[in-house]
Short mmCIF file of C-alpha atoms in Angstrom, two decimals:
data_model
loop_
_atom_site.label_atom_id
_atom_site.label_comp_id
_atom_site.label_asym_id
_atom_site.label_seq_id
_atom_site.Cartn_x
_atom_site.Cartn_y
_atom_site.Cartn_z
CA MET A 171 131.64 119.32 59.98
CA THR A 172 131.68 115.80 61.99
CA THR A 173 128.57 113.76 61.85
CA THR A 174 127.59 111.06 64.05
CA PRO A 175 128.05 107.73 62.80
CA ASP A 176 125.07 105.52 61.79
CA PRO A 177 124.65 102.94 64.72
CA GLY A 178 123.15 100.57 62.18
CA LEU A 179 121.47 97.81 64.01
CA ASN A 180 124.30 97.49 66.90
CA VAL A 181 121.96 97.41 69.88
CA ASP A 182 124.53 98.18 72.20
CA ARG A 183 125.44 101.55 70.06
CA LEU A 184 121.68 102.16 69.73
CA LEU A 185 121.03 102.10 73.51
CA ALA A 186 124.15 104.24 74.11
CA LEU A 187 123.01 106.93 72.06
CA ARG A 188 119.61 107.09 73.82
CA PRO A 189 119.18 110.07 76.26
CA SER A 190 119.15 109.04 79.83
CA THR A 191 118.29 110.93 82.88
CA ARG A 192 121.01 111.98 85.26
CA ARG A 193 119.98 109.32 87.59
CA THR A 194 120.15 106.72 85.00
CA ASP A 195 123.40 107.36 83.32
CA ARG A 196 126.34 104.65 83.53
CA ALA A 197 128.41 106.74 86.39
CA ALA A 198 125.25 106.90 88.47
CA LEU A 199 124.03 103.29 88.41
CA ASP A 200 127.53 102.16 89.07
CA HIS A 201 127.35 104.57 92.21
CA LEU A 202 124.38 102.99 92.92
CA VAL A 203 125.61 99.53 92.76
CA ASP A 204 128.80 100.24 94.91
CA ARG A 205 126.19 101.70 97.47
CA ILE A 206 124.10 98.72 97.58
CA GLY A 207 127.08 96.43 97.91
CA ALA A 208 128.42 98.91 101.14
CA HIS A 209 124.73 98.64 102.51
CA PHE A 210 125.36 95.20 103.05
CA ASN A 211 128.76 95.05 104.14
CA ARG A 212 127.11 97.22 106.86
CA HIS A 213 124.19 95.48 107.59
CA ASP A 214 123.17 91.84 106.92
CA GLY A 215 119.55 91.73 105.49
CA TYR A 216 117.30 91.16 102.54
CA ILE A 217 116.23 92.48 99.45
CA ALA A 218 112.25 93.10 99.40
CA PHE A 219 111.03 91.72 96.17
CA SER A 220 106.96 92.18 95.59
CA GLY A 221 106.98 91.70 91.81
CA GLY A 222 106.47 95.19 90.85
CA LYS A 223 108.34 97.36 88.41
CA ASP A 224 110.40 99.69 91.19
CA SER A 225 111.57 96.42 93.34
CA LEU A 226 112.20 94.67 90.17
CA VAL A 227 114.77 97.50 89.36
CA VAL A 228 116.35 97.58 92.96
CA LEU A 229 116.60 93.73 92.56
CA HIS A 230 118.40 93.64 89.42
CA LEU A 231 120.70 96.67 90.69
CA ALA A 232 121.62 94.18 93.78
CA LEU A 233 122.45 91.66 91.11
CA ARG A 234 124.55 93.69 89.37
CA ALA A 235 126.80 94.58 92.87
CA ASP A 236 127.21 90.59 92.53
CA ARG A 237 126.05 90.09 96.07
CA ASP A 238 124.15 86.68 97.08
CA ILE A 239 121.69 88.63 99.10
CA PRO A 240 118.49 86.80 100.42
CA VAL A 241 115.48 87.78 98.77
CA VAL A 242 111.68 88.22 100.77
CA PHE A 243 108.37 88.21 99.12
CA PHE A 244 105.84 88.99 101.62
CA ASP A 245 102.71 87.51 101.02
CA SER A 246 99.49 88.82 101.78
CA GLY A 247 97.83 85.61 101.12
CA LEU A 248 95.40 87.77 98.36
CA GLU A 249 97.88 88.17 95.76
CA TYR A 250 96.97 88.21 92.37
CA PRO A 251 97.77 84.65 90.62
CA GLU A 252 100.06 86.55 88.12
CA THR A 253 102.40 87.67 90.49
CA LEU A 254 102.89 84.82 92.29
CA ASP A 255 103.74 82.91 88.97
CA TYR A 256 105.83 85.97 87.93
CA ILE A 257 107.72 85.35 91.28
CA ARG A 258 108.09 81.93 91.41
CA THR A 259 109.64 82.23 87.37
CA VAL A 260 111.93 85.14 88.17
CA ALA A 261 113.20 83.27 91.25
CA GLU A 262 114.11 80.00 89.19
CA GLN A 263 115.58 81.97 86.41
CA TRP A 264 117.72 84.28 88.41
CA ASN A 265 118.44 81.68 90.89
CA LEU A 266 117.65 84.03 93.75
CA ASP A 267 117.95 82.67 97.14
CA LEU A 268 114.19 83.50 97.83
CA HIS A 269 112.04 83.92 101.27
CA ARG A 270 108.08 83.89 101.51
CA ILE A 271 106.80 85.47 104.75
CA ALA A 272 102.89 85.08 105.24
CA ALA A 273 101.03 87.78 106.71
CA ASP A 274 99.58 85.81 109.90
CA PRO A 275 96.72 85.80 109.82
CA PRO A 276 96.33 85.85 105.95
CA LEU A 277 94.69 88.98 104.75
CA LEU A 278 91.23 87.23 103.65
CA ASP A 279 90.74 86.07 107.07
CA ALA A 280 91.79 89.48 108.95
CA LEU A 281 88.97 90.54 106.95
CA VAL A 282 86.46 88.04 107.32
CA ASP A 283 87.04 88.51 111.00
CA SER A 284 86.56 91.86 110.93
CA GLY A 285 82.83 91.52 110.01
CA SER A 286 83.06 94.66 107.91
CA TRP A 287 82.40 92.74 104.96
CA ASP A 288 79.22 90.59 105.86
CA HIS A 289 75.33 91.70 105.72
CA ASP A 290 74.88 89.74 108.37
CA SER A 291 77.05 90.99 110.80
CA PRO A 292 77.77 94.61 112.48
CA ALA A 293 80.48 96.63 110.44
CA GLY A 294 83.04 97.11 113.05
CA PRO A 295 86.61 98.81 112.60
CA LEU A 296 89.04 96.86 110.07
CA PRO A 297 92.02 95.27 112.33
CA ASP A 298 95.55 97.16 111.96
CA LEU A 299 96.06 95.92 108.05
CA HIS A 300 99.56 97.67 108.15
CA ASP A 301 100.81 95.67 110.99
CA VAL A 302 99.38 92.72 109.30
CA LEU A 303 100.42 93.48 105.87
CA ILE A 304 103.83 95.33 106.68
CA GLY A 305 105.12 95.73 110.17
CA ALA A 306 104.68 91.95 111.39
CA PRO A 307 106.57 90.48 108.50
CA SER A 308 108.90 92.81 108.25
CA ARG A 309 109.90 92.15 112.07
CA LYS A 310 109.68 88.33 110.98
CA ALA A 311 112.40 89.11 107.92
CA HIS A 312 114.56 91.09 110.17
CA GLN A 313 114.84 88.73 113.07
CA LEU A 314 115.47 85.91 110.32
CA LEU A 315 118.22 87.82 108.18
CA GLY A 316 119.25 90.63 109.75
CA PRO A 317 118.62 94.44 110.07
CA GLY A 318 119.27 95.60 106.81
CA GLU A 319 116.66 95.97 103.97
CA LEU A 320 116.98 96.90 100.29
CA TRP A 321 113.48 98.39 99.13
CA GLY A 322 111.68 99.73 95.76
CA VAL A 323 109.77 102.51 97.65
CA ARG A 324 109.92 105.89 95.81
CA ALA A 325 109.20 109.28 96.83
CA ASP A 326 107.39 110.10 93.88
CA GLU A 327 105.05 107.28 93.66
CA SER A 328 102.44 108.61 96.16
CA ALA A 329 101.73 111.45 98.97
CA GLY A 330 102.13 108.91 101.62
CA ARG A 331 105.85 107.91 100.34
CA ARG A 332 106.75 111.46 99.90
CA VAL A 333 105.94 112.50 103.59
CA LEU A 334 107.81 108.97 104.33
CA TYR A 335 111.11 110.19 102.86
CA ALA A 336 110.75 113.95 104.41
CA ARG A 337 109.99 113.19 107.50
CA ALA A 338 111.88 110.26 108.61
CA GLN A 339 115.43 109.99 109.27
CA THR A 340 116.56 109.91 105.87
CA VAL A 341 120.07 110.51 104.33
CA ASP A 342 120.16 109.98 100.44
CA GLY A 343 117.65 107.36 100.51
CA VAL A 344 118.46 105.67 103.88
CA ILE A 345 115.97 105.58 106.66
CA SER A 346 117.43 104.17 110.07
CA ARG A 347 114.71 103.16 111.98
CA THR A 348 114.12 103.47 115.97
CA ASP A 349 114.12 99.86 116.06
CA GLY A 350 117.55 99.31 114.87
CA THR A 351 116.55 98.62 111.36
CA VAL A 352 118.00 100.53 108.07
CA ALA A 353 116.09 100.49 104.87
CA TYR A 354 117.93 101.91 101.73
CA GLY A 355 115.98 102.86 98.83
CA PRO A 356 118.85 103.17 96.24
CA ILE A 357 115.72 104.35 93.36
CA TRP A 358 113.71 106.62 96.38
CA ASN A 359 114.22 109.70 93.77
CA TRP A 360 113.50 108.06 90.77
CA SER A 361 110.68 109.10 88.29
CA THR A 362 108.10 106.51 86.84
CA ALA A 363 109.97 107.33 83.47
CA ASP A 364 113.63 106.33 85.05
CA VAL A 365 112.21 103.02 86.24
CA TRP A 366 110.54 102.31 83.12
CA SER A 367 113.54 103.23 81.02
CA TYR A 368 115.67 101.24 83.07
CA ILE A 369 113.62 98.25 82.47
CA ARG A 370 113.35 98.52 79.01
CA ARG A 371 117.25 99.33 78.53
CA HIS A 372 117.92 95.89 80.20
CA ASP A 373 115.37 93.86 79.04
CA LEU A 374 113.93 93.03 82.11
CA PRO A 375 111.28 90.49 82.66
CA VAL A 376 108.21 92.40 83.72
CA ASN A 377 105.12 91.32 85.71
CA PRO A 378 102.50 90.42 82.92
CA LEU A 379 99.69 91.62 85.68
CA TYR A 380 100.65 95.48 84.20
CA GLY A 381 99.63 94.17 80.62
CA ARG A 382 96.33 92.84 81.86
CA LEU A 383 95.75 95.93 84.02
CA ALA A 384 96.41 98.33 81.17
CA ASP A 385 94.06 96.42 79.05
CA LEU A 386 91.27 96.78 81.67
CA GLY A 387 91.74 100.54 81.13
CA VAL A 388 93.28 101.02 84.54
CA PRO A 389 95.17 104.41 84.74
CA GLU A 390 98.93 103.94 84.88
CA VAL A 391 99.26 105.64 88.38
CA GLN A 392 96.69 102.92 89.87
CA ARG A 393 98.49 99.82 88.39
CA ARG A 394 99.33 97.93 91.45
CA VAL A 395 100.69 94.59 91.78
CA SER A 396 100.53 93.97 95.24
CA HIS A 397 97.68 92.51 97.27
CA ILE A 398 93.96 92.06 95.65
CA LEU A 399 92.33 94.77 97.88
CA ASP A 400 92.74 95.69 101.43
CA GLY A 401 89.98 97.82 102.55
CA SER A 402 91.52 101.33 101.30
CA HIS A 403 90.91 103.11 98.16
CA LEU A 404 87.86 100.81 96.98
CA ASP A 405 86.12 103.83 95.62
CA ARG A 406 88.84 104.08 92.90
CA GLY A 407 87.50 101.28 90.76
CA ARG A 408 89.71 98.53 91.81
CA LEU A 409 87.01 96.06 92.68
CA THR A 410 85.28 96.76 89.27
CA TRP A 411 88.48 95.87 87.42
CA LEU A 412 89.26 92.80 89.71
CA ARG A 413 85.24 91.90 88.67
CA ARG A 414 85.86 92.45 84.61
CA GLY A 415 89.34 90.70 84.96
CA TRP A 416 89.24 88.28 87.64
CA PRO A 417 85.35 87.48 87.47
CA THR A 418 85.82 84.02 89.00
CA LEU A 419 88.10 84.97 91.69
CA PHE A 420 85.80 87.83 92.27
CA GLU A 421 83.13 85.78 93.02
CA GLN A 422 85.31 83.69 95.30
CA LEU A 423 86.08 86.61 97.35
CA ALA A 424 82.36 88.00 97.29
CA ASP A 425 80.98 84.60 98.96
CA ALA A 426 83.73 85.71 101.96
CA LEU A 427 82.98 89.11 101.84
CA PRO A 428 79.53 89.87 100.47
CA ARG A 429 79.35 93.53 100.66
CA ILE A 430 82.27 93.65 97.95
CA ARG A 431 79.40 93.27 95.44
CA GLN A 432 77.65 96.55 96.65
CA MET A 433 80.82 98.66 95.82
CA THR A 434 81.21 97.44 91.99
#
């Protein structure tokens, strides 16, 4: 009878013995790295990096492709301070060609101008926040850097993203849009467990905001490191966690958006 040798304290051998899923084994990852290189051979463009776990994995995969690809951070103007610090740190440590594209108007200005958050103003409809936060900044990024995009959007992350991949003209994670831009999500069919497994295996630096949210008791599926608020899903405790974890920041926002005090 043969026995598996004791890996001892050899970290590489310990990692090699760790079970991996079909999507995160070495051959599958090598295939993704090759596809990322091929994507940017066909399309000039950029990597979208939000500071979240999914975009971190995609960024690391792109760096493994040995490509000097521009990295874009879309700044809503209402980002957690931990995320802003984290983005700067990763950009410096990994020598990224980082481009910051700001929402115009900044998200806070858009919310204030709507009047929906002020006791003394009639509550009107919110502006088209999808265009403020995603549409317009993406168009600017494509105009500057090209039609290609690499992103960390996963079908498993939310019902809306499952619909995105189900309805869009999608071929193995590639979405070809009518405006000529092409987005490739190399981890589009990964689970959350796949993402964390990859991060641990490669010892990637994680946004400390995840730990802060966990300490506050935020359920894992709701630990988002993007903009602090956008007018949606406020009934899920997001403002309560903000008030507990960042009381000074909450009060500053409440001065500009008084109605948020009623929602905590």
